Amino acid sequence: LRVQENYNLSGLNTFGLDIKARYFVRVQDKESLYEALEFARDRQHTVLVLGGGSNIVFSGDYGGLVLTPDFRGVDIARGEVSAGAGENWHRLVRHTLDAGLSGLENLSLIPGHVGAAPIQNIGAYGQELENVFLKLEATNIRTGEDAIFQKSDCEFGYRASIFKNNFRDCWVITRVYLTLSEVYSPILAYKDVQEEVARLQIDDPAPENISDIVIAIRRRKLPDVSVQGNVGSFFKNPIISSEQRDKIQQEYADLPSRHAEDHQYKIPAAWLIEHAGMKGMESGGAMVSEQHALVFVNIGSATVTDVARLTELVSSAVHKHFGIQLEIEPAHY
Ligand SMILES: Cc1cc2nc3c(=O)[nH]c(=O)nc-3n(C[C@H](O)[C@H](O)[C@H](O)COP(=O)(O)OP(=O)(O)OC[C@H]3O[C@@H](n4cnc5c(N)ncnc54)[C@H](O)[C@@H]3O)c2cc1C
């Protein structure tokens, strides 16, 4: 087991924050995972599981053990697919499409590892992981015991699961199982996707067409992490009551909204941020992207303080203008 001390994590979080872990270890099999957890237990260190670092914001150096589960291997047997936690998500998507399976095409190009996908029930362009999720294998951080979580155990919700709530930082996910389909019915819920299908005059889109379209839209809309560090959406889209929506619409008739459950509405946080005058707002090296107001970008050596200040500035501006409290989407430590 190769535990490294005072390990620099700047290349391991896509925002590019220059922070350190007291200890860092990468594990590729169960034996080394058990050993790493024992190492932390013996020294009474907390454990932070780090995948691709594309949905995580740090508020300082991490004082415990940062552990990356680099479990590999993809198995495809008819519609059932399983993949090790350390596999790249987008590569898995393309692999399943090559195998003639559909279900993941709308989730193309989401950065990160397979093991992190259930944490916030990743979703994009009308599809969410929970719709294709079967089960996962995980190891308990405190006891080292292995367990299987079926879909109903995971309490999936909008950018949420039990692993982001009650079981936060309790389990290391090692393998994820999905059920995909050999029969295809395209998910065209999003206007951007519909418009692109029409523009390209595709009468009967195949999963690969939708994947290519989603990739093109994402490349056009989102800042490129290799150019400007970021963690994708910085806030969740808030869900508000119909009364609250009606009140805001009295002043802003063009307020976009999508119907959610129980007479509630999901409002695009990007719209709120833009209309609160925060697009392009800077705090040191951190900025609200000019390209997409929901994304904070690193415009050069952003510090944890810069990110914290920008979070506060944007949240309070949105609260002041609309009375809505934004909730941060990435995991924060
Ligand atoms: C440009 C960009 C676009 C994005 N677009 C989307 C999008 O459209 N939809 C969407 O849902 N997300 C999106 N994201 C967020 C992110 O890509 C996903 O949440 C992704 O699943 C995170 O994977 P990761 O491996 O980088 O996780 P990390 O950032 O490493 O970790 C995120 C959280 O998961 C935990 N975790 C990670 N791996 C494991 C594991 N094996 N076991 C237990 N816990 C674990 C961590 O402890 C942490 O709490 C985007 C991010 C970026 C940068």
GROMACS .gro file of C-alpha atoms and ligand atoms in nm:
model
  386
    1LEU     CA    1   0.000   0.000   0.000
    2ARG     CA    2   0.156   0.329  -0.112
    3VAL     CA    3   0.023   0.602   0.116
    4GLN     CA    4   0.172   0.939   0.024
    5GLU     CA    5   0.200   1.225   0.271
    6ASN     CA    6   0.124   1.596   0.211
    7TYR     CA    7  -0.002   1.512  -0.134
    8ASN     CA    8  -0.085   1.798  -0.371
    9LEU     CA    9  -0.440   1.767  -0.506
   10SER     CA   10  -0.432   2.058  -0.753
   11GLY     CA   11  -0.423   1.819  -1.051
   12LEU     CA   12  -0.694   1.598  -0.897
   13ASN     CA   13  -0.979   1.851  -0.871
   14THR     CA   14  -1.107   2.001  -1.196
   15PHE     CA   15  -1.142   2.348  -1.040
   16GLY     CA   16  -0.765   2.339  -0.995
   17LEU     CA   17  -0.761   2.449  -0.630
   18ASP     CA   18  -0.411   2.430  -0.491
   19ILE     CA   19  -0.467   2.223  -0.178
   20LYS     CA   20  -0.306   1.927  -0.006
   21ALA     CA   21  -0.416   1.602   0.153
   22ARG     CA   22  -0.240   1.494   0.472
   23TYR     CA   23  -0.241   1.142   0.323
   24PHE     CA   24  -0.329   1.017  -0.024
   25VAL     CA   25  -0.372   0.664  -0.157
   26ARG     CA   26  -0.498   0.507  -0.481
   27VAL     CA   27  -0.637   0.152  -0.445
   28GLN     CA   28  -0.703  -0.092  -0.728
   29ASP     CA   29  -0.838  -0.397  -0.547
   30LYS     CA   30  -1.037  -0.492  -0.238
   31GLU     CA   31  -0.731  -0.604  -0.036
   32SER     CA   32  -0.560  -0.266  -0.069
   33LEU     CA   33  -0.891  -0.090   0.000
   34TYR     CA   34  -0.931  -0.280   0.331
   35GLU     CA   35  -0.569  -0.202   0.418
   36ALA     CA   36  -0.612   0.169   0.341
   37LEU     CA   37  -0.926   0.188   0.554
   38GLU     CA   38  -0.742   0.014   0.838
   39PHE     CA   39  -0.457   0.266   0.802
   40ALA     CA   40  -0.706   0.550   0.852
   41ARG     CA   41  -0.890   0.372   1.134
   42ASP     CA   42  -0.567   0.300   1.328
   43ARG     CA   43  -0.470   0.667   1.313
   44GLN     CA   44  -0.825   0.791   1.364
   45HIS     CA   45  -0.819   0.983   1.037
   46THR     CA   46  -1.128   1.074   0.841
   47VAL     CA   47  -1.149   0.940   0.485
   48LEU     CA   48  -1.252   1.135   0.177
   49VAL     CA   49  -1.324   0.932  -0.137
   50LEU     CA   50  -1.206   1.116  -0.447
   51GLY     CA   51  -1.304   1.016  -0.800
   52GLY     CA   52  -1.222   1.249  -1.088
   53GLY     CA   53  -1.260   1.558  -0.865
   54SER     CA   54  -1.515   1.716  -1.101
   55ASN     CA   55  -1.787   1.769  -0.840
   56ILE     CA   56  -1.597   1.870  -0.533
   57VAL     CA   57  -1.502   2.202  -0.374
   58PHE     CA   58  -1.251   2.227  -0.092
   59SER     CA   59  -1.246   2.494   0.175
   60GLY     CA   60  -0.885   2.415   0.271
   61ASP     CA   61  -0.629   2.136   0.298
   62TYR     CA   62  -0.774   1.796   0.389
   63GLY     CA   63  -0.642   1.671   0.722
   64GLY     CA   64  -0.723   1.300   0.679
   65LEU     CA   65  -0.680   1.033   0.412
   66VAL     CA   66  -0.792   1.103   0.055
   67LEU     CA   67  -0.863   0.770  -0.114
   68THR     CA   68  -0.918   0.713  -0.486
   69PRO     CA   69  -1.087   0.379  -0.565
   70ASP     CA   70  -0.934   0.290  -0.901
   71PHE     CA   71  -1.131  -0.032  -0.956
   72ARG     CA   72  -1.144  -0.120  -1.325
   73GLY     CA   73  -1.326  -0.351  -1.564
   74VAL     CA   74  -1.647  -0.331  -1.764
   75ASP     CA   75  -1.875  -0.633  -1.811
   76ILE     CA   76  -2.161  -0.637  -2.055
   77ALA     CA   77  -2.400  -0.932  -2.058
   78ARG     CA   78  -2.705  -0.862  -2.272
   79GLY     CA   79  -2.865  -0.553  -2.115
   80GLU     CA   80  -2.681  -0.572  -1.785
   81VAL     CA   81  -2.368  -0.363  -1.758
   82SER     CA   82  -2.131  -0.341  -1.464
   83ALA     CA   83  -1.829  -0.116  -1.431
   84GLY     CA   84  -1.555  -0.058  -1.175
   85ALA     CA   85  -1.571   0.269  -0.980
   86GLY     CA   86  -1.251   0.400  -1.136
   87GLU     CA   87  -1.369   0.373  -1.497
   88ASN     CA   88  -1.422   0.701  -1.682
   89TRP     CA   89  -1.796   0.775  -1.709
   90HIS     CA   90  -1.800   0.904  -2.066
   91ARG     CA   91  -1.588   0.613  -2.190
   92LEU     CA   92  -1.845   0.378  -2.035
   93VAL     CA   93  -2.126   0.564  -2.216
   94ARG     CA   94  -1.954   0.522  -2.553
   95HIS     CA   95  -1.868   0.159  -2.476
   96THR     CA   96  -2.235   0.075  -2.412
   97LEU     CA   97  -2.340   0.251  -2.734
   98ASP     CA   98  -2.081   0.047  -2.927
   99ALA     CA   99  -2.237  -0.264  -2.770
  100GLY     CA  100  -2.577  -0.166  -2.915
  101LEU     CA  101  -2.727  -0.059  -2.583
  102SER     CA  102  -2.917   0.261  -2.511
  103GLY     CA  103  -3.001   0.454  -2.197
  104LEU     CA  104  -2.682   0.649  -2.133
  105GLU     CA  105  -2.664   0.860  -2.452
  106ASN     CA  106  -2.817   1.173  -2.291
  107LEU     CA  107  -2.554   1.148  -2.015
  108SER     CA  108  -2.263   1.172  -2.261
  109LEU     CA  109  -1.957   1.379  -2.173
  110ILE     CA  110  -2.035   1.419  -1.802
  111PRO     CA  111  -1.687   1.427  -1.646
  112GLY     CA  112  -1.579   1.199  -1.363
  113HIS     CA  113  -1.569   0.836  -1.264
  114VAL     CA  114  -1.837   0.566  -1.262
  115GLY     CA  115  -1.819   0.531  -0.881
  116ALA     CA  116  -1.933   0.891  -0.831
  117ALA     CA  117  -2.232   0.872  -1.067
  118PRO     CA  118  -2.478   0.743  -0.801
  119ILE     CA  119  -2.365   1.000  -0.540
  120GLN     CA  120  -2.567   1.282  -0.690
  121ASN     CA  121  -2.771   1.067  -0.930
  122ILE     CA  122  -2.610   1.236  -1.229
  123GLY     CA  123  -2.850   1.379  -1.480
  124ALA     CA  124  -2.859   1.578  -1.801
  125TYR     CA  125  -3.084   1.647  -2.099
  126GLY     CA  126  -3.386   1.460  -1.966
  127GLN     CA  127  -3.211   1.150  -1.832
  128GLU     CA  128  -3.098   1.058  -1.479
  129LEU     CA  129  -2.884   0.769  -1.360
  130GLU     CA  130  -3.165   0.626  -1.146
  131ASN     CA  131  -3.363   0.539  -1.462
  132VAL     CA  132  -3.101   0.281  -1.564
  133PHE     CA  133  -2.955   0.195  -1.223
  134LEU     CA  134  -2.973  -0.161  -1.091
  135LYS     CA  135  -2.743  -0.187  -0.787
  136LEU     CA  136  -2.396  -0.108  -0.655
  137GLU     CA  137  -2.126  -0.268  -0.446
  138ALA     CA  138  -1.968  -0.068  -0.165
  139THR     CA  139  -1.737  -0.104   0.132
  140ASN     CA  140  -1.807   0.064   0.465
  141ILE     CA  141  -1.539   0.318   0.554
  142ARG     CA  142  -1.564   0.263   0.928
  143THR     CA  143  -1.608  -0.115   0.952
  144GLY     CA  144  -1.458  -0.239   0.622
  145GLU     CA  145  -1.766  -0.455   0.560
  146ASP     CA  146  -1.894  -0.503   0.203
  147ALA     CA  147  -2.255  -0.448   0.104
  148ILE     CA  148  -2.485  -0.433  -0.194
  149PHE     CA  149  -2.726  -0.141  -0.237
  150GLN     CA  150  -3.027  -0.204  -0.457
  151LYS     CA  151  -3.190   0.090  -0.632
  152SER     CA  152  -3.455   0.128  -0.360
  153ASP     CA  153  -3.180   0.155  -0.094
  154CYS     CA  154  -3.017   0.452  -0.265
  155GLU     CA  155  -3.296   0.709  -0.212
  156PHE     CA  156  -3.227   0.881  -0.542
  157GLY     CA  157  -3.362   1.229  -0.598
  158TYR     CA  158  -3.277   1.540  -0.797
  159ARG     CA  159  -2.893   1.557  -0.778
  160ALA     CA  160  -2.922   1.356  -0.457
  161SER     CA  161  -2.894   1.009  -0.305
  162ILE     CA  162  -2.853   0.856   0.038
  163PHE     CA  163  -2.475   0.883  -0.017
  164LYS     CA  164  -2.500   1.261  -0.028
  165ASN     CA  165  -2.729   1.272   0.276
  166ASN     CA  166  -2.756   1.020   0.564
  167PHE     CA  167  -2.464   0.807   0.441
  168ARG     CA  168  -2.240   1.095   0.339
  169ASP     CA  169  -1.873   0.984   0.362
  170CYS     CA  170  -1.974   0.640   0.497
  171TRP     CA  171  -1.919   0.410   0.195
  172VAL     CA  172  -1.667   0.356  -0.083
  173ILE     CA  173  -1.854   0.257  -0.398
  174THR     CA  174  -1.649  -0.003  -0.583
  175ARG     CA  175  -1.875  -0.126  -0.866
  176VAL     CA  176  -2.195  -0.002  -1.033
  177TYR     CA  177  -2.456  -0.216  -1.218
  178LEU     CA  178  -2.691  -0.074  -1.480
  179THR     CA  179  -2.974  -0.214  -1.689
  180LEU     CA  180  -2.968  -0.083  -2.044
  181SER     CA  181  -3.194  -0.151  -2.335
  182GLU     CA  182  -3.151  -0.313  -2.675
  183VAL     CA  183  -3.470  -0.143  -2.791
  184TYR     CA  184  -3.442   0.231  -2.834
  185SER     CA  185  -3.686   0.509  -2.765
  186PRO     CA  186  -3.512   0.848  -2.775
  187ILE     CA  187  -3.541   1.092  -2.485
  188LEU     CA  188  -3.614   1.425  -2.651
  189ALA     CA  189  -3.749   1.615  -2.350
  190TYR     CA  190  -3.502   1.901  -2.390
  191LYS     CA  191  -3.558   2.176  -2.642
  192ASP     CA  192  -3.188   2.201  -2.734
  193VAL     CA  193  -3.181   1.831  -2.827
  194GLN     CA  194  -3.512   1.849  -3.018
  195GLU     CA  195  -3.394   2.153  -3.216
  196GLU     CA  196  -3.066   1.989  -3.310
  197VAL     CA  197  -3.243   1.670  -3.425
  198ALA     CA  198  -3.469   1.886  -3.644
  199ARG     CA  199  -3.181   2.099  -3.776
  200LEU     CA  200  -2.985   1.789  -3.877
  201GLN     CA  201  -3.303   1.644  -4.032
  202ILE     CA  202  -3.268   1.310  -3.852
  203ASP     CA  203  -3.605   1.135  -3.881
  204ASP     CA  204  -3.533   0.835  -3.666
  205PRO     CA  205  -3.243   0.921  -3.431
  206ALA     CA  206  -3.017   0.640  -3.311
  207PRO     CA  207  -2.860   0.654  -2.960
  208GLU     CA  208  -2.526   0.750  -3.121
  209ASN     CA  209  -2.693   1.051  -3.290
  210ILE     CA  210  -2.828   1.172  -2.956
  211SER     CA  211  -2.491   1.117  -2.789
  212ASP     CA  212  -2.316   1.321  -3.062
  213ILE     CA  213  -2.578   1.596  -3.033
  214VAL     CA  214  -2.544   1.611  -2.652
  215ILE     CA  215  -2.164   1.626  -2.686
  216ALA     CA  216  -2.188   1.913  -2.935
  217ILE     CA  217  -2.435   2.109  -2.716
  218ARG     CA  218  -2.221   2.059  -2.406
  219ARG     CA  219  -1.903   2.170  -2.587
  220ARG     CA  220  -2.084   2.482  -2.708
  221LYS     CA  221  -2.250   2.571  -2.377
  222LEU     CA  222  -2.007   2.477  -2.102
  223PRO     CA  223  -1.660   2.613  -2.037
  224ASP     CA  224  -1.389   2.358  -2.117
  225VAL     CA  225  -1.229   2.232  -1.792
  226SER     CA  226  -0.892   2.197  -1.962
  227VAL     CA  227  -0.898   2.571  -2.040
  228GLN     CA  228  -1.081   2.713  -1.736
  229GLY     CA  229  -1.102   2.499  -1.423
  230ASN     CA  230  -1.460   2.442  -1.306
  231VAL     CA  231  -1.692   2.187  -1.145
  232GLY     CA  232  -1.990   2.220  -1.380
  233SER     CA  233  -2.310   2.353  -1.222
  234PHE     CA  234  -2.218   2.526  -0.899
  235PHE     CA  235  -2.576   2.543  -0.767
  236LYS     CA  236  -2.880   2.319  -0.796
  237ASN     CA  237  -3.182   2.453  -0.982
  238PRO     CA  238  -3.412   2.560  -0.695
  239ILE     CA  239  -3.759   2.411  -0.663
  240ILE     CA  240  -4.017   2.666  -0.550
  241SER     CA  241  -4.391   2.677  -0.481
  242SER     CA  242  -4.636   2.793  -0.746
  243GLU     CA  243  -4.720   3.097  -0.523
  244GLN     CA  244  -4.354   3.198  -0.512
  245ARG     CA  245  -4.324   3.154  -0.889
  246ASP     CA  246  -4.637   3.366  -0.951
  247LYS     CA  247  -4.496   3.640  -0.728
  248ILE     CA  248  -4.165   3.654  -0.918
  249GLN     CA  249  -4.351   3.644  -1.249
  250GLN     CA  250  -4.536   3.963  -1.159
  251GLU     CA  251  -4.203   4.142  -1.203
  252TYR     CA  252  -4.033   3.904  -1.446
  253ALA     CA  253  -4.292   3.769  -1.690
  254ASP     CA  254  -4.019   3.577  -1.877
  255LEU     CA  255  -3.916   3.368  -1.573
  256PRO     CA  256  -3.852   3.019  -1.712
  257SER     CA  257  -3.980   2.724  -1.509
  258ARG     CA  258  -4.037   2.351  -1.540
  259HIS     CA  259  -4.315   2.170  -1.358
  260ALA     CA  260  -4.187   1.958  -1.065
  261GLU     CA  261  -4.385   1.742  -0.821
  262ASP     CA  262  -4.664   1.866  -0.590
  263HIS     CA  263  -4.747   2.199  -0.755
  264GLN     CA  264  -4.385   2.305  -0.744
  265TYR     CA  265  -4.160   2.448  -1.013
  266LYS     CA  266  -3.793   2.406  -1.095
  267ILE     CA  267  -3.629   2.738  -1.185
  268PRO     CA  268  -3.297   2.757  -1.372
  269ALA     CA  269  -3.040   2.888  -1.122
  270ALA     CA  270  -2.843   3.029  -1.418
  271TRP     CA  271  -3.134   3.260  -1.503
  272LEU     CA  272  -3.161   3.379  -1.141
  273ILE     CA  273  -2.787   3.446  -1.121
  274GLU     CA  274  -2.788   3.634  -1.449
  275HIS     CA  275  -3.092   3.844  -1.354
  276ALA     CA  276  -2.938   3.921  -1.015
  277GLY     CA  277  -2.654   4.082  -1.215
  278MET     CA  278  -2.394   3.827  -1.112
  279LYS     CA  279  -2.282   3.692  -1.452
  280GLY     CA  280  -1.912   3.774  -1.493
  281MET     CA  281  -1.878   3.866  -1.122
  282GLU     CA  282  -1.523   3.803  -0.997
  283SER     CA  283  -1.368   3.733  -0.660
  284GLY     CA  284  -0.990   3.709  -0.692
  285GLY     CA  285  -0.920   3.419  -0.927
  286ALA     CA  286  -1.279   3.287  -0.926
  287MET     CA  287  -1.546   3.415  -1.164
  288VAL     CA  288  -1.908   3.346  -1.261
  289SER     CA  289  -1.860   3.224  -1.619
  290GLU     CA  290  -1.953   3.466  -1.897
  291GLN     CA  291  -2.048   3.160  -2.103
  292HIS     CA  292  -2.283   2.997  -1.849
  293ALA     CA  293  -2.391   3.175  -1.530
  294LEU     CA  294  -2.430   2.848  -1.337
  295VAL     CA  295  -2.060   2.770  -1.363
  296PHE     CA  296  -1.783   2.921  -1.151
  297VAL     CA  297  -1.452   2.923  -1.336
  298ASN     CA  298  -1.093   2.949  -1.223
  299ILE     CA  299  -0.950   3.243  -1.413
  300GLY     CA  300  -0.608   3.197  -1.259
  301SER     CA  301  -0.490   3.068  -0.924
  302ALA     CA  302  -0.829   3.090  -0.753
  303THR     CA  303  -0.800   3.021  -0.380
  304VAL     CA  304  -1.050   2.854  -0.150
  305THR     CA  305  -1.123   3.200  -0.006
  306ASP     CA  306  -1.200   3.339  -0.354
  307VAL     CA  307  -1.450   3.058  -0.414
  308ALA     CA  308  -1.611   3.100  -0.070
  309ARG     CA  309  -1.647   3.478  -0.126
  310LEU     CA  310  -1.796   3.434  -0.472
  311THR     CA  311  -2.041   3.175  -0.337
  312GLU     CA  312  -2.153   3.422  -0.071
  313LEU     CA  313  -2.181   3.713  -0.318
  314VAL     CA  314  -2.392   3.516  -0.567
  315SER     CA  315  -2.613   3.348  -0.305
  316SER     CA  316  -2.693   3.673  -0.129
  317ALA     CA  317  -2.761   3.860  -0.454
  318VAL     CA  318  -3.009   3.589  -0.565
  319HIS     CA  319  -3.169   3.585  -0.221
  320LYS     CA  320  -3.201   3.965  -0.218
  321HIS     CA  321  -3.357   3.981  -0.566
  322PHE     CA  322  -3.583   3.676  -0.562
  323GLY     CA  323  -3.606   3.555  -0.199
  324ILE     CA  324  -3.465   3.219  -0.312
  325GLN     CA  325  -3.185   3.044  -0.122
  326LEU     CA  326  -2.951   2.865  -0.364
  327GLU     CA  327  -2.805   2.530  -0.265
  328ILE     CA  328  -2.449   2.436  -0.368
  329GLU     CA  329  -2.446   2.129  -0.596
  330PRO     CA  330  -2.088   1.993  -0.563
  331ALA     CA  331  -1.971   1.813  -0.251
  332HIS     CA  332  -1.786   2.056  -0.025
  333TYR     CA  333  -1.520   1.970   0.230
  334LIG     C1  334  -1.786   2.068  -1.703
  334LIG     C2  335  -1.868   1.985  -1.607
  334LIG     C3  336  -1.996   1.945  -1.644
  334LIG     C4  337  -2.074   1.868  -1.558
  334LIG     N1  338  -2.199   1.831  -1.598
  334LIG     C5  339  -2.277   1.755  -1.517
  334LIG     C6  340  -2.408   1.716  -1.558
  334LIG     O1  341  -2.453   1.747  -1.667
  334LIG     N2  342  -2.482   1.643  -1.472
  334LIG     C7  343  -2.435   1.603  -1.350
  334LIG     O2  344  -2.508   1.535  -1.277
  334LIG     N3  345  -2.311   1.638  -1.310
  334LIG     C8  346  -2.230   1.714  -1.388
  334LIG     N4  347  -2.106   1.751  -1.348
  334LIG     C9  348  -2.059   1.711  -1.213
  334LIG    C10  349  -1.973   1.584  -1.213
  334LIG     O3  350  -1.918   1.560  -1.339
  334LIG    C11  351  -2.052   1.459  -1.171
  334LIG     O4  352  -2.114   1.481  -1.048
  334LIG    C12  353  -1.961   1.336  -1.158
  334LIG     O5  354  -2.037   1.223  -1.130
  334LIG    C13  355  -1.852   1.353  -1.051
  334LIG     O6  356  -1.760   1.249  -1.068
  334LIG     P1  357  -1.616   1.254  -1.003
  334LIG     O7  358  -1.555   1.118  -1.020
  334LIG     O8  359  -1.538   1.366  -1.059
  334LIG     O9  360  -1.653   1.279  -0.850
  334LIG     P2  361  -1.571   1.361  -0.741
  334LIG    O10  362  -1.577   1.506  -0.771
  334LIG    O11  363  -1.435   1.302  -0.724
  334LIG    O12  364  -1.657   1.332  -0.610
  334LIG    C14  365  -1.786   1.386  -0.594
  334LIG    C15  366  -1.848   1.329  -0.466
  334LIG    O13  367  -1.864   1.189  -0.481
  334LIG    C16  368  -1.791   1.117  -0.380
  334LIG     N5  369  -1.735   0.999  -0.447
  334LIG    C17  370  -1.666   0.996  -0.564
  334LIG     N6  371  -1.637   0.869  -0.597
  334LIG    C18  372  -1.688   0.789  -0.499
  334LIG    C19  373  -1.691   0.649  -0.475
  334LIG     N7  374  -1.635   0.561  -0.560
  334LIG     N8  375  -1.749   0.603  -0.361
  334LIG    C20  376  -1.806   0.690  -0.273
  334LIG     N9  377  -1.807   0.824  -0.290
  334LIG    C21  378  -1.750   0.873  -0.401
  334LIG    C22  379  -1.685   1.215  -0.330
  334LIG    O14  380  -1.648   1.184  -0.199
  334LIG    C23  381  -1.760   1.345  -0.342
  334LIG    O15  382  -1.844   1.361  -0.231
  334LIG    C24  383  -2.023   1.828  -1.431
  334LIG    C25  384  -1.893   1.867  -1.396
  334LIG    C26  385  -1.816   1.944  -1.482
  334LIG    C27  386  -1.677   1.983  -1.443
   0.00000   0.00000   0.00000
